[in-house]
Every structure is written in C-alpha cells, then in structure tokens.
Amino acid sequence: MLRPWLKNDFLYSFTTKGKRNAECLRVLHGFTKRVIQERKSQLEGDFNRSPGTSTDEDAFVGKKKRKAFLDLLLESSIGDIKLTDEELREEVDTFMFEGHDTTSAGMCWALFLLGLHPDVQEKAYEEQKNIFQGSERSVTMKELNEMKYLERVIKETLRLYPSDFTTPAGCTVFFHIYNVHRNPEQFPNPDKFDPDNFLPERVAKRHPYAYIPFSAGPRNCIGQKFALLEEKTVLSYILRNYEVTSLDKRQDVNLMTELVLRPEKGINVSIKPRNK
C-alpha cells in the first residue's frame, strides 16, 4: 500500500524482494509439484495392486477407507476434462501452507506451555509411557486416538494461543479469537493453562462457539482433524524422549498477530534426554 509502484509484477520482479520472492516460489512450487507427481505414481501403483492386498493400517481404518483430498483432486473430472497440473498445484499450495505454518506454531506454543507446567508435562509423559510401554515403534492411528490427555493439552494450547485469521471474499470479517477464548463465563480463570478445560463433561456445558481455533460453521478448517493428529504425532515423540523446560515467562513473550499468532522473538526452551 505504501509503495504502489511495486504492484506492477514486471517492476517488482527487478527488485531485491521480488527476486527473493521468485526464488522462494520456485522452491515451494517445486516441492508441491513433486508431491503431486509422487502421489500420481502411487495411485497408479495402487490401481495395479491386487484387490486382496491390505495393510495393518487398513485393518484399523476399515475396508471403506476415506480418500485423501489430493487423491480426490487427482481423480476429479467433469466429462473428459481433468484438472490441469497448474490447478492442482494451486490447491496443494494452499494445503501446504495451512498444513505446516499453523501446526508448527501450535506445536511451539504447546512445548512452551508444557515447559512452564512440569505437572502437566508429567501427566502427558505418563500417558505416553502407558501407551508405548517403552517401545520405540512409530505411532499408529489407534495409538493417536488413545492420547486423550495430550489432545486436551493441544486444545488448551489453541485456546490460549489460537491462529487468528482473516476471511477473504468481498468484505473482511475479523474474529478476535484470542479474546473469545478468554471469556470468563465460558472458561473460569481464563488465563490459566488447564487441559482439563476440555474434559468431555466441561465441553458439553459450554457454548459450541466459545472455542473456535479452527473457526466454525460451513467455512471451518477442513484439515482440523489432521492438524490434531499431526501435532499429537510430533509432541508424542518429543515427550517420550525429552524433558522440556521453558526459559521465558508468559508475560515476557510479546505476541504478533500476523497470519498466524507468533511470538515476536521466538520461544526459548531447553530440552534434555529422558533417562530410560
């Protein structure tokens, strides 16, 4: 807005920031194109696979498996007209951003709060010990669904540090989710980090729109379940292998409401391997 001449793509391409932008886009688009091509090849392999072949994960999910969004895009067609590679890339670009930037911020905030509350961290760690029994195996969907306390930790983190965002299309409507999640009528002692805010009996008594880290209604985030699974997977590994201690206090961390709620100068934590 302050440099209207940069709105011209041709002029912008000659600036230092324009060249940097083009390089970043080259890397990002290269990554999404690779994902699309790899998935195309995998789908072709699945198509040629024997119908009787199954995996352990198939047994848990069930025979009627839901298709991934990218698979639906690759298979979608109207008559003989399929989505072009460019159209596919644009859709996948959106998911690549929403699938890494928001969840990585959420995981950082979760580690920060766990590092400030050793009692909560210990409960989350005990849950992991009970599930894995000392095993170093990769986590399965069944085990992710057993992580009830860790899920409450993540949800409480998203209550205190949600990903604020602006909705597009004509007019702009901004919900200050940060304040919505601190309504004392819905969350007693709203500034306290308390995963038990998401015990089923407490959730049942709460207004359905009192907690909206993924928005709500028909335009809510379609990837919210995947985001929780992704955060559980990473946090589960960290908790099983490391003890986290936060070096900053909450009141000393300045918040920046960009596309995703961020700490101004990052978050400082220390980690040390757990004794096994």
Short mmCIF file of C-alpha atoms in Angstrom, two decimals:
data_model
loop_
_atom_site.label_atom_id
_atom_site.label_comp_id
_atom_site.label_asym_id
_atom_site.label_seq_id
_atom_site.Cartn_x
_atom_site.Cartn_y
_atom_site.Cartn_z
CA MET A 1 0.00 0.00 0.00
CA LEU A 2 2.88 2.37 0.75
CA ARG A 3 4.75 1.52 -2.49
CA PRO A 4 2.06 1.31 -5.19
CA TRP A 5 4.63 1.05 -8.00
CA LEU A 6 5.57 -2.40 -6.67
CA LYS A 7 2.07 -3.64 -7.50
CA ASN A 8 3.26 -3.96 -11.10
CA ASP A 9 4.64 -7.52 -11.36
CA PHE A 10 7.14 -6.55 -14.05
CA LEU A 11 8.71 -3.77 -11.96
CA TYR A 12 8.55 -5.86 -8.78
CA SER A 13 10.48 -8.70 -10.44
CA PHE A 14 13.56 -6.46 -10.73
CA THR A 15 13.67 -5.52 -7.04
CA THR A 16 15.67 -7.39 -4.40
CA LYS A 17 12.47 -8.53 -2.66
CA GLY A 18 10.94 -9.50 -5.99
CA LYS A 19 13.91 -11.73 -6.83
CA ARG A 20 13.81 -13.26 -3.35
CA ASN A 21 10.07 -13.84 -3.74
CA ALA A 22 10.60 -15.60 -7.09
CA GLU A 23 13.28 -17.85 -5.58
CA CYS A 24 11.04 -18.80 -2.64
CA LEU A 25 8.16 -19.57 -5.01
CA ARG A 26 10.47 -21.73 -7.13
CA VAL A 27 11.34 -23.83 -4.07
CA LEU A 28 7.74 -24.04 -2.82
CA HIS A 29 6.22 -24.84 -6.20
CA GLY A 30 8.93 -27.40 -6.83
CA PHE A 31 8.00 -29.14 -3.59
CA THR A 32 4.25 -29.23 -4.33
CA LYS A 33 4.85 -30.43 -7.90
CA ARG A 34 6.99 -33.26 -6.51
CA VAL A 35 4.25 -34.23 -4.04
CA ILE A 36 1.68 -34.32 -6.84
CA GLN A 37 3.87 -36.43 -9.12
CA GLU A 38 4.77 -38.88 -6.34
CA ARG A 39 1.10 -39.28 -5.40
CA LYS A 40 0.12 -39.80 -9.02
CA SER A 41 2.68 -42.60 -9.29
CA GLN A 42 1.49 -44.12 -6.02
CA LEU A 43 -2.14 -44.06 -7.14
CA GLU A 44 -1.20 -45.80 -10.37
CA GLY A 45 0.59 -48.45 -8.30
CA ASP A 46 -2.45 -48.86 -6.03
CA PHE A 47 -4.65 -49.24 -9.07
CA ASN A 48 -2.50 -52.13 -10.26
CA ARG A 49 -2.33 -53.72 -6.80
CA SER A 50 -4.18 -56.95 -6.18
CA PRO A 51 -7.64 -56.26 -4.64
CA GLY A 52 -6.91 -58.73 -1.85
CA THR A 53 -3.78 -56.92 -0.69
CA SER A 54 -4.16 -54.97 2.58
CA THR A 55 -2.03 -53.32 5.23
CA ASP A 56 -2.15 -53.20 9.05
CA GLU A 57 -3.48 -49.67 8.85
CA ASP A 58 -6.26 -50.84 6.54
CA ALA A 59 -7.41 -53.24 9.25
CA PHE A 60 -7.74 -50.43 11.79
CA VAL A 61 -9.33 -47.85 9.50
CA GLY A 62 -11.68 -50.39 7.95
CA LYS A 63 -12.32 -51.58 4.42
CA LYS A 64 -14.17 -48.43 3.38
CA LYS A 65 -11.23 -46.02 3.52
CA ARG A 66 -11.75 -42.30 3.05
CA LYS A 67 -9.77 -40.75 0.24
CA ALA A 68 -7.21 -38.04 0.88
CA PHE A 69 -8.06 -34.60 -0.50
CA LEU A 70 -5.21 -34.76 -3.02
CA ASP A 71 -6.50 -38.13 -4.26
CA LEU A 72 -9.93 -36.60 -4.84
CA LEU A 73 -8.34 -33.75 -6.77
CA LEU A 74 -6.31 -36.14 -8.91
CA GLU A 75 -9.36 -38.26 -9.65
CA SER A 76 -11.82 -35.40 -10.13
CA SER A 77 -13.06 -34.75 -13.62
CA ILE A 78 -16.02 -33.30 -15.45
CA GLY A 79 -16.61 -35.45 -18.50
CA ASP A 80 -13.21 -35.76 -20.13
CA ILE A 81 -11.85 -32.53 -18.62
CA LYS A 82 -9.42 -33.10 -15.78
CA LEU A 83 -7.79 -30.54 -13.52
CA THR A 84 -4.54 -29.25 -15.02
CA ASP A 85 -1.24 -29.62 -13.18
CA GLU A 86 -1.27 -25.87 -12.52
CA GLU A 87 -4.77 -26.02 -10.99
CA LEU A 88 -3.72 -28.98 -8.86
CA ARG A 89 -0.59 -27.14 -7.72
CA GLU A 90 -2.59 -24.10 -6.65
CA GLU A 91 -4.86 -26.24 -4.49
CA VAL A 92 -1.95 -28.16 -2.99
CA ASP A 93 -0.06 -24.89 -2.31
CA THR A 94 -2.92 -23.84 -0.05
CA PHE A 95 -2.78 -27.08 1.91
CA MET A 96 0.99 -26.99 2.18
CA PHE A 97 0.78 -23.59 3.87
CA GLU A 98 -2.20 -24.41 6.10
CA GLY A 99 -0.69 -27.78 6.92
CA HIS A 100 2.70 -26.61 8.16
CA ASP A 101 2.63 -22.98 9.30
CA THR A 102 -0.34 -23.19 11.66
CA THR A 103 0.51 -26.61 13.11
CA SER A 104 4.18 -25.76 13.64
CA ALA A 105 3.14 -22.60 15.52
CA GLY A 106 0.67 -24.66 17.59
CA MET A 107 3.35 -27.21 18.49
CA CYS A 108 5.78 -24.46 19.52
CA TRP A 109 3.18 -22.90 21.82
CA ALA A 110 2.37 -26.35 23.26
CA LEU A 111 6.04 -27.02 24.06
CA PHE A 112 6.29 -23.57 25.62
CA LEU A 113 3.32 -24.21 27.93
CA LEU A 114 4.44 -27.76 28.77
CA GLY A 115 7.84 -26.34 29.68
CA LEU A 116 6.16 -23.87 32.04
CA HIS A 117 3.96 -26.52 33.70
CA PRO A 118 6.02 -29.59 34.70
CA ASP A 119 2.96 -31.18 36.37
CA VAL A 120 1.02 -31.14 33.09
CA GLN A 121 4.08 -32.35 31.19
CA GLU A 122 4.49 -35.25 33.60
CA LYS A 123 0.84 -36.32 33.09
CA ALA A 124 1.29 -36.17 29.33
CA TYR A 125 4.51 -38.20 29.62
CA GLU A 126 2.85 -40.84 31.83
CA GLU A 127 0.13 -41.25 29.21
CA GLN A 128 2.80 -41.84 26.56
CA LYS A 129 4.55 -44.41 28.77
CA ASN A 130 1.30 -46.30 29.31
CA ILE A 131 0.61 -46.38 25.57
CA PHE A 132 4.07 -47.33 24.29
CA GLN A 133 5.39 -49.38 27.23
CA GLY A 134 8.98 -48.41 26.42
CA SER A 135 8.70 -49.27 22.71
CA GLU A 136 10.41 -47.06 20.11
CA ARG A 137 7.95 -48.01 17.35
CA SER A 138 6.32 -45.44 15.12
CA VAL A 139 2.94 -44.22 16.30
CA THR A 140 -0.23 -45.70 14.76
CA MET A 141 -3.68 -44.21 14.26
CA LYS A 142 -5.00 -46.40 17.07
CA GLU A 143 -2.40 -45.02 19.49
CA LEU A 144 -3.03 -41.43 18.42
CA ASN A 145 -6.69 -41.91 19.29
CA GLU A 146 -5.68 -43.16 22.76
CA MET A 147 -3.82 -39.91 23.55
CA LYS A 148 -6.76 -38.24 25.29
CA TYR A 149 -4.73 -36.12 27.71
CA LEU A 150 -2.28 -34.94 25.05
CA GLU A 151 -5.26 -33.92 22.92
CA ARG A 152 -6.58 -31.83 25.81
CA VAL A 153 -3.14 -30.23 26.13
CA ILE A 154 -3.20 -29.27 22.45
CA LYS A 155 -6.75 -27.93 22.64
CA GLU A 156 -5.94 -25.87 25.71
CA THR A 157 -2.86 -24.51 23.92
CA LEU A 158 -5.04 -23.47 20.98
CA ARG A 159 -7.43 -21.80 23.39
CA LEU A 160 -4.68 -19.61 24.83
CA TYR A 161 -2.75 -19.12 21.58
CA PRO A 162 -5.16 -19.60 18.65
CA SER A 163 -4.35 -18.99 14.98
CA ASP A 164 -6.27 -15.78 14.22
CA PHE A 165 -7.08 -15.31 10.55
CA THR A 166 -8.96 -13.08 8.13
CA THR A 167 -11.64 -14.49 5.82
CA PRO A 168 -11.48 -13.47 2.15
CA ALA A 169 -14.29 -12.53 -0.31
CA GLY A 170 -15.52 -9.00 -0.81
CA CYS A 171 -15.65 -7.76 2.75
CA THR A 172 -13.26 -8.67 5.54
CA VAL A 173 -14.57 -10.02 8.84
CA PHE A 174 -12.11 -10.47 11.68
CA PHE A 175 -12.86 -12.55 14.78
CA HIS A 176 -10.55 -11.81 17.67
CA ILE A 177 -10.36 -15.44 18.73
CA TYR A 178 -7.72 -14.63 21.35
CA ASN A 179 -10.34 -12.71 23.36
CA VAL A 180 -13.20 -15.11 22.61
CA HIS A 181 -11.19 -17.89 24.23
CA ARG A 182 -10.69 -15.82 27.37
CA ASN A 183 -14.36 -15.28 28.16
CA PRO A 184 -14.60 -15.92 31.92
CA GLU A 185 -18.24 -17.00 31.55
CA GLN A 186 -17.11 -19.92 29.39
CA PHE A 187 -13.64 -20.55 30.86
CA PRO A 188 -13.27 -19.88 34.62
CA ASN A 189 -9.83 -18.45 35.38
CA PRO A 190 -9.35 -17.99 31.62
CA ASP A 191 -5.62 -17.15 31.65
CA LYS A 192 -4.67 -20.35 33.46
CA PHE A 193 -3.27 -23.23 31.38
CA ASP A 194 -5.59 -26.09 32.32
CA PRO A 195 -6.03 -29.05 29.91
CA ASP A 196 -8.99 -30.20 31.99
CA ASN A 197 -10.97 -27.39 30.36
CA PHE A 198 -11.53 -30.00 27.65
CA LEU A 199 -12.82 -32.85 29.73
CA PRO A 200 -15.98 -34.15 27.98
CA GLU A 201 -18.28 -33.04 30.81
CA ARG A 202 -16.95 -29.47 30.67
CA VAL A 203 -17.15 -29.28 26.89
CA ALA A 204 -20.78 -30.46 26.99
CA LYS A 205 -21.77 -27.48 29.18
CA ARG A 206 -20.00 -24.90 27.02
CA HIS A 207 -21.42 -22.84 24.15
CA PRO A 208 -20.40 -24.57 20.88
CA TYR A 209 -18.82 -21.37 19.55
CA ALA A 210 -16.94 -20.50 22.72
CA TYR A 211 -13.92 -22.39 21.35
CA ILE A 212 -13.13 -21.79 17.67
CA PRO A 213 -9.40 -22.26 16.93
CA PHE A 214 -10.36 -23.75 13.56
CA SER A 215 -13.26 -21.33 13.01
CA ALA A 216 -16.80 -22.77 12.93
CA GLY A 217 -19.74 -23.37 10.65
CA PRO A 218 -19.63 -24.27 6.94
CA ARG A 219 -16.36 -22.36 6.38
CA ASN A 220 -14.39 -24.01 9.17
CA CYS A 221 -10.98 -25.57 8.63
CA ILE A 222 -11.36 -28.85 6.74
CA GLY A 223 -7.96 -30.01 7.98
CA GLN A 224 -8.55 -29.65 11.71
CA LYS A 225 -8.63 -33.38 12.48
CA PHE A 226 -5.44 -33.94 10.52
CA ALA A 227 -3.81 -30.98 12.31
CA LEU A 228 -4.54 -32.55 15.71
CA LEU A 229 -3.14 -35.90 14.56
CA GLU A 230 -0.03 -34.17 13.22
CA GLU A 231 0.57 -32.29 16.47
CA LYS A 232 -0.04 -35.41 18.55
CA THR A 233 2.49 -37.34 16.48
CA VAL A 234 5.29 -34.79 16.91
CA LEU A 235 4.57 -33.93 20.55
CA SER A 236 4.29 -37.61 21.44
CA TYR A 237 7.79 -38.26 20.14
CA ILE A 238 9.25 -35.23 21.94
CA LEU A 239 7.59 -36.08 25.26
CA ARG A 240 8.72 -39.70 25.13
CA ASN A 241 12.34 -38.75 24.51
CA TYR A 242 12.92 -35.33 26.07
CA GLU A 243 12.06 -33.22 29.08
CA VAL A 244 11.19 -29.65 28.11
CA THR A 245 11.81 -26.54 30.23
CA SER A 246 10.72 -23.06 29.13
CA LEU A 247 13.23 -20.28 29.68
CA ASP A 248 10.73 -17.43 29.17
CA LYS A 249 7.68 -16.42 31.19
CA ARG A 250 4.33 -15.92 29.51
CA GLN A 251 4.15 -12.26 30.46
CA ASP A 252 7.55 -11.65 28.85
CA VAL A 253 6.59 -13.05 25.44
CA ASN A 254 5.27 -10.36 23.08
CA LEU A 255 2.64 -11.61 20.65
CA MET A 256 2.41 -10.74 16.96
CA THR A 257 -0.92 -11.25 15.18
CA GLU A 258 0.25 -11.97 11.65
CA LEU A 259 -1.39 -14.67 9.51
CA VAL A 260 -0.64 -16.93 12.49
CA LEU A 261 -0.23 -15.83 16.10
CA ARG A 262 3.52 -15.77 16.76
CA PRO A 263 5.99 -14.78 19.49
CA GLU A 264 7.86 -11.63 18.45
CA LYS A 265 11.33 -13.04 19.18
CA GLY A 266 10.65 -16.76 19.19
CA ILE A 267 10.37 -19.01 22.22
CA ASN A 268 13.36 -20.17 24.26
CA VAL A 269 13.19 -23.68 25.71
CA SER A 270 15.76 -26.19 26.83
CA ILE A 271 15.44 -29.92 26.25
CA LYS A 272 17.30 -32.80 27.84
CA PRO A 273 17.06 -36.53 27.05
CA ARG A 274 14.93 -38.55 29.45
CA ASN A 275 16.61 -41.29 31.45
CA LYS A 276 15.33 -44.63 30.22
#
